[in-house]
Amino acid sequence: MKFSMLKPFATALAFMTATASHASDVTTPGIDQLIGTWFVEVTGVLPDGGAYQNIMNVDAGGTADIVGGWMFGAAGMKFTDSPASVTKVDGNRFEIQMFAFLADIESGAPKGLNVTVYRGELAQTAATFTAEADLYYLPCSIEYCPAPNVADLGAPATVAQVAGTRLASPAVVDNSAS
């Protein structure tokens, strides 16, 4: 008899715990879920099917710096580290704008400016995201590199697919024990 009363109680407790944890995940604002360090792979970028990979750090202020991207399928061309910003968040959906110089393989001098706009969605667990990236290329040299106006870029030169995997989240400091 005792066992039969414990089973429904344990089931109800498990259900309440699962419901509470799911509700807390749903109410977390999207920008808070984006904060952390991500491994990002962008595919479908080059005519030969090449891709590039990088690390993206997103902070609470919406800065989403891209660190040390490498493009595969283009003779190992390296992107410079790229400043980026989270420009929209709507629930689990987001938009990030990134800017990067494309460097000449031999001289290292900038030969173009890459403007990338990620439009993506976080997975329910906020451990991964998928996005579509519009890539725009603008001529650029050491002598002259125009500041891009994203609203006037026109049609993208390339549309790519993006997959992000969370590498780290910021540490949570518990000051209640002090």
N, CA and C atoms as an extended XYZ file, in Angstrom:
534
Properties=species:S:1:pos:R:3:atomname:S:1:resname:S:1:resid:I:1 pbc="F F F"
N         0.818       -1.189        0.000 N   MET     1
C         0.000        0.000        0.000 CA  MET     1
C         0.866        1.259        0.000 C   MET     1
N         1.951        1.242        0.784 N   LYS     2
C         2.816        2.417        0.853 CA  LYS     2
C         3.448        2.709       -0.508 C   LYS     2
N         3.847        1.658       -1.206 N   PHE     3
C         4.488        1.828       -2.520 CA  PHE     3
C         3.521        2.451       -3.527 C   PHE     3
N         2.268        2.051       -3.490 N   SER     4
C         1.296        2.569       -4.447 CA  SER     4
C         1.015        4.057       -4.224 C   SER     4
N         1.174        4.566       -3.021 N   MET     5
C         0.967        5.992       -2.762 CA  MET     5
C         2.186        6.817       -3.154 C   MET     5
N         3.367        6.240       -3.068 N   LEU     6
C         4.581        6.963       -3.427 CA  LEU     6
C         4.716        7.165       -4.932 C   LEU     6
N         4.264        6.203       -5.693 N   LYS     7
C         4.417        6.277       -7.156 CA  LYS     7
C         3.690        7.500       -7.750 C   LYS     7
N         2.404        7.752       -7.438 N   PRO     8
C         1.746        8.950       -7.980 CA  PRO     8
C         2.392       10.247       -7.483 C   PRO     8
N         2.844       10.251       -6.240 N   PHE     9
C         3.499       11.436       -5.694 CA  PHE     9
C         4.801       11.727       -6.459 C   PHE     9
N         5.608       10.703       -6.719 N   ALA    10
C         6.869       10.865       -7.463 CA  ALA    10
C         6.589       11.324       -8.888 C   ALA    10
N         5.539       10.776       -9.507 N   THR    11
C         5.167       11.181      -10.871 CA  THR    11
C         4.760       12.650      -10.897 C   THR    11
N         3.950       13.076       -9.941 N   ALA    12
C         3.512       14.476       -9.877 CA  ALA    12
C         4.688       15.410       -9.638 C   ALA    12
N         5.614       15.003       -8.763 N   LEU    13
C         6.801       15.819       -8.494 CA  LEU    13
C         7.669       15.951       -9.748 C   LEU    13
N         7.865       14.852      -10.477 N   ALA    14
C         8.658       14.884      -11.713 CA  ALA    14
C         7.996       15.773      -12.760 C   ALA    14
N         6.661       15.691      -12.872 N   PHE    15
C         5.938       16.521      -13.826 CA  PHE    15
C         6.074       18.007      -13.487 C   PHE    15
N         5.950       18.363      -12.210 N   MET    16
C         6.077       19.764      -11.802 CA  MET    16
C         7.491       20.280      -12.062 C   MET    16
N         8.495       19.468      -11.793 N   THR    17
C         9.887       19.871      -12.028 CA  THR    17
C        10.142       20.101      -13.507 C   THR    17
N         9.682       19.183      -14.352 N   ALA    18
C         9.877       19.312      -15.802 CA  ALA    18
C         9.153       20.540      -16.330 C   ALA    18
N         7.934       20.786      -15.858 N   THR    19
C         7.168       21.945      -16.302 CA  THR    19
C         7.858       23.232      -15.875 C   THR    19
N         8.352       23.293      -14.659 N   ALA    20
C         9.016       24.502      -14.158 CA  ALA    20
C        10.289       24.776      -14.940 C   ALA    20
N        11.096       23.741      -15.240 N   SER    21
C        12.347       23.988      -15.969 CA  SER    21
C        12.055       24.400      -17.398 C   SER    21
N        11.017       23.812      -18.030 N   HIS    22
C        10.664       24.211      -19.400 CA  HIS    22
C        10.157       25.646      -19.410 C   HIS    22
N         9.345       26.024      -18.451 N   ALA    23
C         8.823       27.389      -18.391 CA  ALA    23
C         9.950       28.388      -18.201 C   ALA    23
N        10.958       28.050      -17.409 N   SER    24
C        12.058       28.988      -17.204 CA  SER    24
C        12.886       29.142      -18.470 C   SER    24
N        13.024       28.076      -19.284 N   ASP    25
C        13.749       28.175      -20.552 CA  ASP    25
C        13.015       29.072      -21.530 C   ASP    25
N        11.688       28.958      -21.562 N   VAL    26
C        10.892       29.709      -22.521 CA  VAL    26
C        10.914       31.199      -22.196 C   VAL    26
N        10.974       31.569      -20.913 N   THR    27
C        10.891       32.969      -20.542 CA  THR    27
C        12.235       33.682      -20.611 C   THR    27
N        13.330       32.970      -20.861 N   THR    28
C        14.636       33.613      -20.954 CA  THR    28
C        14.705       34.418      -22.238 C   THR    28
N        14.992       35.726      -22.163 N   PRO    29
C        15.076       36.529      -23.385 CA  PRO    29
C        16.129       35.982      -24.346 C   PRO    29
N        15.860       36.131      -25.654 N   GLY    30
C        16.756       35.610      -26.682 CA  GLY    30
C        18.181       36.118      -26.566 C   GLY    30
N        18.368       37.405      -26.265 N   ILE    31
C        19.732       37.935      -26.180 CA  ILE    31
C        20.487       37.246      -25.054 C   ILE    31
N        19.813       36.921      -23.944 N   ASP    32
C        20.478       36.218      -22.849 CA  ASP    32
C        20.891       34.815      -23.265 C   ASP    32
N        20.095       34.180      -24.132 N   GLN    33
C        20.426       32.838      -24.602 CA  GLN    33
C        21.590       32.855      -25.600 C   GLN    33
N        21.789       33.974      -26.276 N   LEU    34
C        22.892       34.085      -27.256 CA  LEU    34
C        24.242       34.357      -26.598 C   LEU    34
N        24.233       34.871      -25.371 N   ILE    35
C        25.478       35.242      -24.704 CA  ILE    35
C        26.344       34.003      -24.501 C   ILE    35
N        27.609       34.108      -24.905 N   GLY    36
C        28.545       32.996      -24.742 CA  GLY    36
C        29.479       32.888      -25.921 C   GLY    36
N        30.159       31.761      -26.018 N   THR    37
C        31.131       31.510      -27.079 CA  THR    37
C        30.603       30.392      -27.966 C   THR    37
N        30.630       30.628      -29.283 N   TRP    38
C        30.055       29.709      -30.262 CA  TRP    38
C        31.097       29.293      -31.294 C   TRP    38
N        31.053       28.038      -31.722 N   PHE    39
C        31.778       27.579      -32.896 CA  PHE    39
C        30.803       27.706      -34.052 C   PHE    39
N        31.208       28.414      -35.110 N   VAL    40
C        30.305       28.698      -36.225 CA  VAL    40
C        30.914       28.138      -37.510 C   VAL    40
N        30.095       27.425      -38.288 N   GLU    41
C        30.529       26.956      -39.605 CA  GLU    41
C        29.534       27.454      -40.641 C   GLU    41
N        30.062       28.126      -41.657 N   VAL    42
C        29.248       28.675      -42.733 CA  VAL    42
C        29.569       27.878      -43.990 C   VAL    42
N        28.552       27.269      -44.603 N   THR    43
C        28.754       26.453      -45.797 CA  THR    43
C        27.988       27.031      -46.986 C   THR    43
N        28.379       26.573      -48.172 N   GLY    44
C        27.739       27.059      -49.385 CA  GLY    44
C        28.233       28.433      -49.782 C   GLY    44
N        29.428       28.789      -49.337 N   VAL    45
C        29.952       30.135      -49.545 CA  VAL    45
C        30.639       30.280      -50.900 C   VAL    45
N        31.438       29.304      -51.259 N   LEU    46
C        32.253       29.404      -52.465 CA  LEU    46
C        31.683       28.543      -53.582 C   LEU    46
N        31.997       28.885      -54.825 N   PRO    47
C        31.466       28.100      -55.947 CA  PRO    47
C        31.836       26.620      -55.872 C   PRO    47
N        32.988       26.290      -55.302 N   ASP    48
C        33.393       24.887      -55.214 CA  ASP    48
C        32.878       24.205      -53.950 C   ASP    48
N        31.956       24.870      -53.242 N   GLY    49
C        31.381       24.265      -52.045 CA  GLY    49
C        32.200       24.480      -50.797 C   GLY    49
N        33.159       25.386      -50.835 N   GLY    50
C        33.995       25.653      -49.666 CA  GLY    50
C        33.192       26.208      -48.507 C   GLY    50
N        33.827       26.280      -47.357 N   ALA    51
C        33.168       26.745      -46.145 CA  ALA    51
C        34.150       27.561      -45.328 C   ALA    51
N        33.630       28.275      -44.343 N   TYR    52
C        34.546       28.869      -43.379 CA  TYR    52
C        34.051       28.603      -41.970 C   TYR    52
N        35.009       28.587      -41.063 N   GLN    53
C        34.742       28.305      -39.661 CA  GLN    53
C        35.365       29.397      -38.820 C   GLN    53
N        34.710       29.723      -37.715 N   ASN    54
C        35.275       30.701      -36.801 CA  ASN    54
C        34.669       30.527      -35.418 C   ASN    54
N        35.138       31.354      -34.509 N   ILE    55
C        34.621       31.392      -33.144 CA  ILE    55
C        33.923       32.746      -32.971 C   ILE    55
N        32.738       32.739      -32.375 N   MET    56
C        31.978       33.967      -32.163 CA  MET    56
C        31.721       34.118      -30.672 C   MET    56
N        32.052       35.292      -30.137 N   ASN    57
C        31.791       35.616      -28.737 CA  ASN    57
C        30.686       36.664      -28.691 C   ASN    57
N        29.599       36.376      -27.993 N   VAL    58
C        28.485       37.315      -27.852 CA  VAL    58
C        28.433       37.761      -26.400 C   VAL    58
N        28.413       39.094      -26.188 N   ASP    59
C        28.312       39.596      -24.811 CA  ASP    59
C        26.924       40.171      -24.548 C   ASP    59
N        26.663       40.559      -23.307 N   ALA    60
C        25.347       41.037      -22.898 CA  ALA    60
C        24.955       42.337      -23.592 C   ALA    60
N        25.921       43.088      -24.089 N   GLY    61
C        25.627       44.338      -24.780 CA  GLY    61
C        25.282       44.156      -26.246 C   GLY    61
N        25.309       42.925      -26.744 N   GLY    62
C        24.966       42.669      -28.140 CA  GLY    62
C        26.151       42.647      -29.084 C   GLY    62
N        27.381       42.786      -28.558 N   THR    63
C        28.564       42.666      -29.401 CA  THR    63
C        28.783       41.189      -29.679 C   THR    63
N        29.043       40.864      -30.945 N   ALA    64
C        29.210       39.460      -31.344 CA  ALA    64
C        30.491       39.331      -32.153 C   ALA    64
N        31.625       39.509      -31.506 N   ASP    65
C        32.893       39.487      -32.235 CA  ASP    65
C        33.207       38.103      -32.773 C   ASP    65
N        33.651       38.094      -34.028 N   ILE    66
C        34.035       36.865      -34.713 CA  ILE    66
C        35.559       36.815      -34.686 C   ILE    66
N        36.116       35.712      -34.217 N   VAL    67
C        37.553       35.619      -34.014 CA  VAL    67
C        38.159       34.643      -35.012 C   VAL    67
N        39.124       35.119      -35.809 N   GLY    68
C        39.980       34.276      -36.632 CA  GLY    68
C        39.311       33.289      -37.537 C   GLY    68
N        38.531       33.746      -38.490 N   GLY    69
C        37.895       32.832      -39.426 CA  GLY    69
C        38.853       32.295      -40.469 C   GLY    69
N        38.657       31.048      -40.854 N   TRP    70
C        39.425       30.421      -41.933 CA  TRP    70
C        38.461       29.936      -42.989 C   TRP    70
N        38.793       30.204      -44.243 N   MET    71
C        37.956       29.761      -45.339 CA  MET    71
C        38.610       28.549      -45.989 C   MET    71
N        37.865       27.455      -46.095 N   PHE    72
C        38.379       26.244      -46.712 CA  PHE    72
C        37.838       26.159      -48.136 C   PHE    72
N        38.679       25.803      -49.072 N   GLY    73
C        38.266       25.739      -50.458 CA  GLY    73
C        38.694       26.975      -51.215 C   GLY    73
N        39.413       27.879      -50.559 N   ALA    74
C        39.906       29.099      -51.208 CA  ALA    74
C        41.386       29.256      -50.885 C   ALA    74
N        42.140       28.195      -51.053 N   ALA    75
C        43.586       28.189      -50.781 CA  ALA    75
C        43.892       28.629      -49.362 C   ALA    75
N        43.005       28.315      -48.426 N   GLY    76
C        43.252       28.628      -47.018 CA  GLY    76
C        43.203       30.105      -46.703 C   GLY    76
N        42.448       30.895      -47.449 N   MET    77
C        42.388       32.331      -47.207 CA  MET    77
C        41.861       32.610      -45.802 C   MET    77
N        42.515       33.528      -45.106 N   LYS    78
C        42.142       33.873      -43.743 CA  LYS    78
C        41.371       35.181      -43.723 C   LYS    78
N        40.275       35.197      -42.981 N   PHE    79
C        39.585       36.444      -42.691 CA  PHE    79
C        40.294       37.105      -41.511 C   PHE    79
N        40.214       38.406      -41.438 N   THR    80
C        40.681       39.076      -40.231 CA  THR    80
C        39.632       38.848      -39.142 C   THR    80
N        39.997       39.112      -37.896 N   ASP    81
C        38.988       39.069      -36.844 CA  ASP    81
C        37.927       40.100      -37.215 C   ASP    81
N        36.686       39.805      -36.926 N   SER    82
C        35.588       40.587      -37.481 CA  SER    82
C        34.682       41.152      -36.403 C   SER    82
N        34.489       42.458      -36.400 N   PRO    83
C        33.504       43.013      -35.469 CA  PRO    83
C        32.099       42.674      -35.958 C   PRO    83
N        31.207       42.414      -35.030 N   ALA    84
C        29.827       42.089      -35.370 CA  ALA    84
C        28.921       42.575      -34.263 C   ALA    84
N        27.645       42.674      -34.579 N   SER    85
C        26.656       43.116      -33.594 CA  SER    85
C        25.380       42.320      -33.758 C   SER    85
N        24.748       42.028      -32.627 N   VAL    86
C        23.405       41.466      -32.651 CA  VAL    86
C        22.495       42.658      -32.923 C   VAL    86
N        21.794       42.655      -34.067 N   THR    87
C        20.981       43.805      -34.451 CA  THR    87
C        19.489       43.606      -34.221 C   THR    87
N        19.043       42.342      -34.048 N   LYS    88
C        17.631       42.066      -33.760 CA  LYS    88
C        17.532       40.798      -32.933 C   LYS    88
N        16.604       40.795      -31.989 N   VAL    89
C        16.266       39.581      -31.247 CA  VAL    89
C        14.753       39.586      -31.079 C   VAL    89
N        14.120       38.481      -31.461 N   ASP    90
C        12.679       38.329      -31.313 CA  ASP    90
C        12.418       36.892      -30.862 C   ASP    90
N        12.303       36.699      -29.554 N   GLY    91
C        12.173       35.341      -29.024 CA  GLY    91
C        13.459       34.576      -29.284 C   GLY    91
N        13.364       33.436      -29.968 N   ASN    92
C        14.543       32.640      -30.304 CA  ASN    92
C        15.161       33.042      -31.639 C   ASN    92
N        14.556       33.982      -32.344 N   ARG    93
C        15.075       34.431      -33.642 CA  ARG    93
C        15.988       35.629      -33.428 C   ARG    93
N        17.022       35.726      -34.273 N   PHE    94
C        17.988       36.818      -34.124 CA  PHE    94
C        18.578       37.196      -35.476 C   PHE    94
N        19.212       38.366      -35.490 N   GLU    95
C        19.966       38.825      -36.663 CA  GLU    95
C        21.300       39.372      -36.167 C   GLU    95
N        22.369       38.983      -36.839 N   ILE    96
C        23.712       39.462      -36.513 CA  ILE    96
C        24.330       40.015      -37.790 C   ILE    96
N        24.937       41.198      -37.696 N   GLN    97
C        25.664       41.781      -38.827 CA  GLN    97
C        27.148       41.746      -38.509 C   GLN    97
N        27.934       41.236      -39.476 N   MET    98
C        29.375       41.061      -39.295 CA  MET    98
C        30.111       41.736      -40.445 C   MET    98
N        31.292       42.263      -40.139 N   PHE    99
C        32.135       42.908      -41.145 CA  PHE    99
C        33.533       42.301      -41.085 C   PHE    99
N        34.111       41.972      -42.240 N   ALA   100
C        35.449       41.370      -42.260 CA  ALA   100
C        36.187       41.810      -43.517 C   ALA   100
N        37.490       42.059      -43.375 N   PHE   101
C        38.322       42.291      -44.552 CA  PHE   101
C        38.696       40.946      -45.147 C   PHE   101
N        38.696       40.866      -46.457 N   LEU   102
C        39.236       39.710      -47.154 CA  LEU   102
C        40.653       40.090      -47.551 C   LEU   102
N        41.601       39.283      -47.151 N   ALA   103
C        43.008       39.626      -47.384 CA  ALA   103
C        43.558       38.892      -48.597 C   ALA   103
N        44.469       39.553      -49.302 N   ASP   104
C        45.200       38.921      -50.392 CA  ASP   104
C        46.078       37.819      -49.792 C   ASP   104
N        46.109       36.661      -50.434 N   ILE   105
C        46.844       35.524      -49.877 CA  ILE   105
C        48.332       35.807      -49.753 C   ILE   105
N        48.915       36.484      -50.738 N   GLU   106
C        50.361       36.713      -50.721 CA  GLU   106
C        50.779       37.905      -49.880 C   GLU   106
N        50.127       39.052      -50.084 N   SER   107
C        50.568       40.271      -49.396 CA  SER   107
C        49.893       40.489      -48.047 C   SER   107
N        48.725       39.910      -47.866 N   GLY   108
C        47.979       40.138      -46.633 CA  GLY   108
C        47.200       41.440      -46.643 C   GLY   108
N        47.303       42.220      -47.728 N   ALA   109
C        46.600       43.502      -47.831 CA  ALA   109
C        45.115       43.261      -48.087 C   ALA   109
N        44.249       44.119      -47.535 N   PRO   110
C        42.817       43.946      -47.798 CA  PRO   110
C        42.508       44.147      -49.272 C   PRO   110
N        41.660       43.265      -49.811 N   LYS   111
C        41.254       43.423      -51.205 CA  LYS   111
C        39.738       43.497      -51.328 C   LYS   111
N        39.064       43.377      -50.220 N   GLY   112
C        37.618       43.474      -50.240 CA  GLY   112
C        37.078       43.508      -48.831 C   GLY   112
N        35.833       43.923      -48.727 N   LEU   113
C        35.137       43.935      -47.450 CA  LEU   113
C        33.958       42.991      -47.576 C   LEU   113
N        33.840       42.082      -46.638 N   ASN   114
C        32.735       41.129      -46.594 CA  ASN   114
C        31.759       41.602      -45.526 C   ASN   114
N        30.522       41.811      -45.915 N   VAL   115
C        29.456       42.129      -44.971 CA  VAL   115
C        28.547       40.916      -44.936 C   VAL   115
N        28.371       40.344      -43.756 N   THR   116
C        27.536       39.150      -43.612 CA  THR   116
C        26.397       39.457      -42.659 C   THR   116
N        25.198       39.059      -43.050 N   VAL   117
C        24.026       39.219      -42.192 CA  VAL   117
C        23.487       37.823      -41.895 C   VAL   117
N        23.601       37.393      -40.625 N   TYR   118
C        23.046       36.108      -40.188 CA  TYR   118
C        21.611       36.348      -39.747 C   TYR   118
N        20.681       35.538      -40.250 N   ARG   119
C        19.301       35.538      -39.768 CA  ARG   119
C        19.024       34.126      -39.279 C   ARG   119
N        18.931       33.976      -37.935 N   GLY   120
C        18.877       32.626      -37.414 CA  GLY   120
C        17.882       32.414      -36.311 C   GLY   120
N        17.920       31.167      -35.827 N   GLU   121
C        17.034       30.772      -34.746 CA  GLU   121
C        17.773       29.807      -33.828 C   GLU   121
N        17.679       30.081      -32.525 N   LEU   122
C        18.256       29.189      -31.518 CA  LEU   122
C        17.394       27.941      -31.376 C   LEU   122
N        18.045       26.815      -31.148 N   ALA   123
C        17.315       25.585      -30.839 CA  ALA   123
C        16.679       25.744      -29.467 C   ALA   123
N        15.698       24.898      -29.151 N   GLN   124
C        15.008       24.981      -27.868 CA  GLN   124
C        15.963       24.935      -26.687 C   GLN   124
N        17.042       24.165      -26.796 N   THR   125
C        17.982       24.043      -25.686 CA  THR   125
C        18.961       25.201      -25.627 C   THR   125
N        18.998       26.053      -26.642 N   ALA   126
C        19.930       27.184      -26.763 CA  ALA   126
C        21.385       26.714      -26.810 C   ALA   126
N        21.611       25.447      -27.160 N   ALA   127
C        22.973       24.928      -27.288 CA  ALA   127
C        23.452       24.990      -28.736 C   ALA   127
N        22.526       25.170      -29.668 N   THR   128
C        22.863       25.267      -31.091 CA  THR   128
C        21.970       26.311      -31.740 C   THR   128
N        22.379       26.754      -32.920 N   PHE   129
C        21.500       27.580      -33.735 CA  PHE   129
C        21.735       27.263      -35.201 C   PHE   129
N        20.753       27.585      -36.009 N   THR   130
C        20.898       27.515      -37.456 CA  THR   130
C        20.531       28.883      -37.996 C   THR   130
N        21.123       29.228      -39.129 N   ALA   131
C        20.851       30.532      -39.720 CA  ALA   131
C        21.088       30.476      -41.220 C   ALA   131
N        20.551       31.465      -41.884 N   GLU   132
C        20.884       31.708      -43.281 CA  GLU   132
C        21.716       32.982      -43.272 C   GLU   132
N        22.770       33.004      -44.058 N   ALA   133
C        23.648       34.181      -44.086 CA  ALA   133
C        23.644       34.781      -45.483 C   ALA   133
N        23.378       36.057      -45.548 N   ASP   134
C        23.527       36.803      -46.799 CA  ASP   134
C        24.901       37.446      -46.766 C   ASP   134
N        25.713       37.185      -47.797 N   LEU   135
C        27.068       37.736      -47.867 CA  LEU   135
C        27.138       38.759      -48.995 C   LEU   135
N        27.685       39.899      -48.673 N   TYR   136
C        27.875       40.984      -49.635 CA  TYR   136
C        29.365       41.276      -49.701 C   TYR   136
N        29.890       41.516      -50.902 N   TYR   137
C        31.308       41.811      -51.067 CA  TYR   137
C        31.449       43.202      -51.674 C   TYR   137
N        32.261       44.036      -51.031 N   LEU   138
C        32.500       45.387      -51.513 CA  LEU   138
C        33.982       45.545      -51.825 C   LEU   138
N        34.323       46.209      -52.929 N   PRO   139
C        35.742       46.450      -53.214 CA  PRO   139
C        36.357       47.294      -52.102 C   PRO   139
N        37.597       47.013      -51.788 N   CYS   140
C        38.267       47.711      -50.699 CA  CYS   140
C        39.766       47.601      -50.910 C   CYS   140
N        40.478       48.667      -50.597 N   SER   141
C        41.937       48.640      -50.697 CA  SER   141
C        42.519       49.380      -49.501 C   SER   141
N        43.832       49.350      -49.384 N   ILE   142
C        44.493       50.082      -48.299 CA  ILE   142
C        44.200       51.569      -48.428 C   ILE   142
N        44.147       52.055      -49.657 N   GLU   143
C        43.921       53.486      -49.894 CA  GLU   143
C        42.485       53.915      -49.600 C   GLU   143
N        41.519       53.044      -49.925 N   TYR   144
C        40.127       53.449      -49.761 CA  TYR   144
C        39.251       52.242      -49.468 C   TYR   144
N        38.509       52.307      -48.374 N   CYS   145
C        37.564       51.262      -48.016 CA  CYS   145
C        36.301       51.953      -47.503 C   CYS   145
N        35.229       51.926      -48.293 N   PRO   146
C        34.018       52.659      -47.897 CA  PRO   146
C        33.311       52.020      -46.711 C   PRO   146
N        32.680       52.851      -45.905 N   ALA   147
C        31.853       52.347      -44.810 CA  ALA   147
C        30.551       51.841      -45.415 C   ALA   147
N        30.199       50.577      -45.196 N   PRO   148
C        28.994       50.031      -45.829 CA  PRO   148
C        27.721       50.505      -45.153 C   PRO   148
N        26.721       50.760      -45.941 N   ASN   149
C        25.384       51.044      -45.437 CA  ASN   149
C        24.564       49.785      -45.723 C   ASN   149
N        24.280       49.005      -44.711 N   VAL   150
C        23.645       47.703      -44.880 CA  VAL   150
C        22.304       47.825      -45.604 C   VAL   150
N        21.576       48.919      -45.380 N   ALA   151
C        20.277       49.094      -46.020 CA  ALA   151
C        20.398       49.258      -47.535 C   ALA   151
N        21.572       49.682      -48.030 N   ASP   152
C        21.744       49.945      -49.466 CA  ASP   152
C        22.576       48.890      -50.188 C   ASP   152
N        22.777       47.722      -49.592 N   LEU   153
C        23.655       46.727      -50.207 CA  LEU   153
C        23.039       46.008      -51.398 C   LEU   153
N        21.717       46.006      -51.524 N   GLY   154
C        21.079       45.317      -52.637 CA  GLY   154
C        20.994       43.821      -52.398 C   GLY   154
N        21.030       43.059      -53.506 N   ALA   155
C        20.932       41.598      -53.412 CA  ALA   155
C        22.263       41.021      -52.943 C   ALA   155
N        22.226       39.987      -52.098 N   PRO   156
C        23.492       39.401      -51.640 CA  PRO   156
C        24.219       38.690      -52.769 C   PRO   156
N        25.551       38.694      -52.678 N   ALA   157
C        26.364       37.985      -53.656 CA  ALA   157
C        26.268       36.483      -53.432 C   ALA   157
N        26.089       36.078      -52.189 N   THR   158
C        26.035       34.662      -51.831 CA  THR   158
C        25.050       34.490      -50.689 C   THR   158
N        24.337       33.387      -50.708 N   VAL   159
C        23.503       33.006      -49.574 CA  VAL   159
C        24.080       31.709      -49.037 C   VAL   159
N        24.354       31.674      -47.744 N   ALA   160
C        25.008       30.515      -47.141 CA  ALA   160
C        24.182       29.978      -45.982 C   ALA   160
N        24.519       28.776      -45.560 N   GLN   161
C        23.880       28.144      -44.407 CA  GLN   161
C        24.855       28.174      -43.238 C   GLN   161
N        24.347       28.456      -42.057 N   VAL   162
C        25.185       28.608      -40.872 CA  VAL   162
C        24.717       27.628      -39.792 C   VAL   162
N        25.683       26.998      -39.141 N   ALA   163
C        25.388       26.149      -37.983 CA  ALA   163
C        26.287       26.600      -36.842 C   ALA   163
N        25.700       26.849      -35.696 N   GLY   164
C        26.462       27.274      -34.526 CA  GLY   164
C        26.290       26.286      -33.383 C   GLY   164
N        27.378       26.037      -32.681 N   THR   165
C        27.360       25.153      -31.522 CA  THR   165
C        27.986       25.891      -30.343 C   THR   165
N        27.281       25.930      -29.232 N   ARG   166
C        27.783       26.633      -28.051 CA  ARG   166
C        29.012       25.907      -27.499 C   ARG   166
N        30.079       26.666      -27.296 N   LEU   167
C        31.296       26.125      -26.676 CA  LEU   167
C        31.346       26.428      -25.192 C   LEU   167
N        30.871       27.628      -24.805 N   ALA   168
C        30.936       28.030      -23.397 CA  ALA   168
C        29.876       29.084      -23.108 C   ALA   168
N        29.414       29.094      -21.878 N   SER   169
C        28.513       30.128      -21.394 CA  SER   169
C        29.247       30.909      -20.321 C   SER   169
N        28.842       32.157      -20.077 N   PRO   170
C        29.506       32.922      -19.022 CA  PRO   170
C        29.311       32.255      -17.666 C   PRO   170
N        30.285       32.420      -16.806 N   ALA   171
C        30.190       31.881      -15.448 CA  ALA   171
C        29.099       32.615      -14.698 C   ALA   171
N        28.360       31.886      -13.905 N   VAL   172
C        27.330       32.479      -13.055 CA  VAL   172
C        27.913       32.547      -11.649 C   VAL   172
N        27.988       33.761      -11.114 N   VAL   173
C        28.551       33.960       -9.772 CA  VAL   173
C        27.416       33.981       -8.767 C   VAL   173
N        27.523       33.132       -7.780 N   ASP   174
C        26.526       33.063       -6.728 CA  ASP   174
C        27.054       33.815       -5.519 C   ASP   174
N        26.533       35.013       -5.286 N   ASN   175
C        26.973       35.841       -4.159 CA  ASN   175
C        26.124       35.625       -2.909 C   ASN   175
N        25.150       34.716       -2.959 N   SER   176
C        24.262       34.525       -1.816 CA  SER   176
C        24.959       33.893       -0.624 C   SER   176
N        26.053       33.168       -0.852 N   ALA   177
C        26.758       32.513        0.248 CA  ALA   177
C        27.674       33.466        1.004 C   ALA   177
N        27.897       34.656        0.504 N   SER   178
C        28.819       35.597        1.143 CA  SER   178
C        28.256       36.192        2.387 C   SER   178
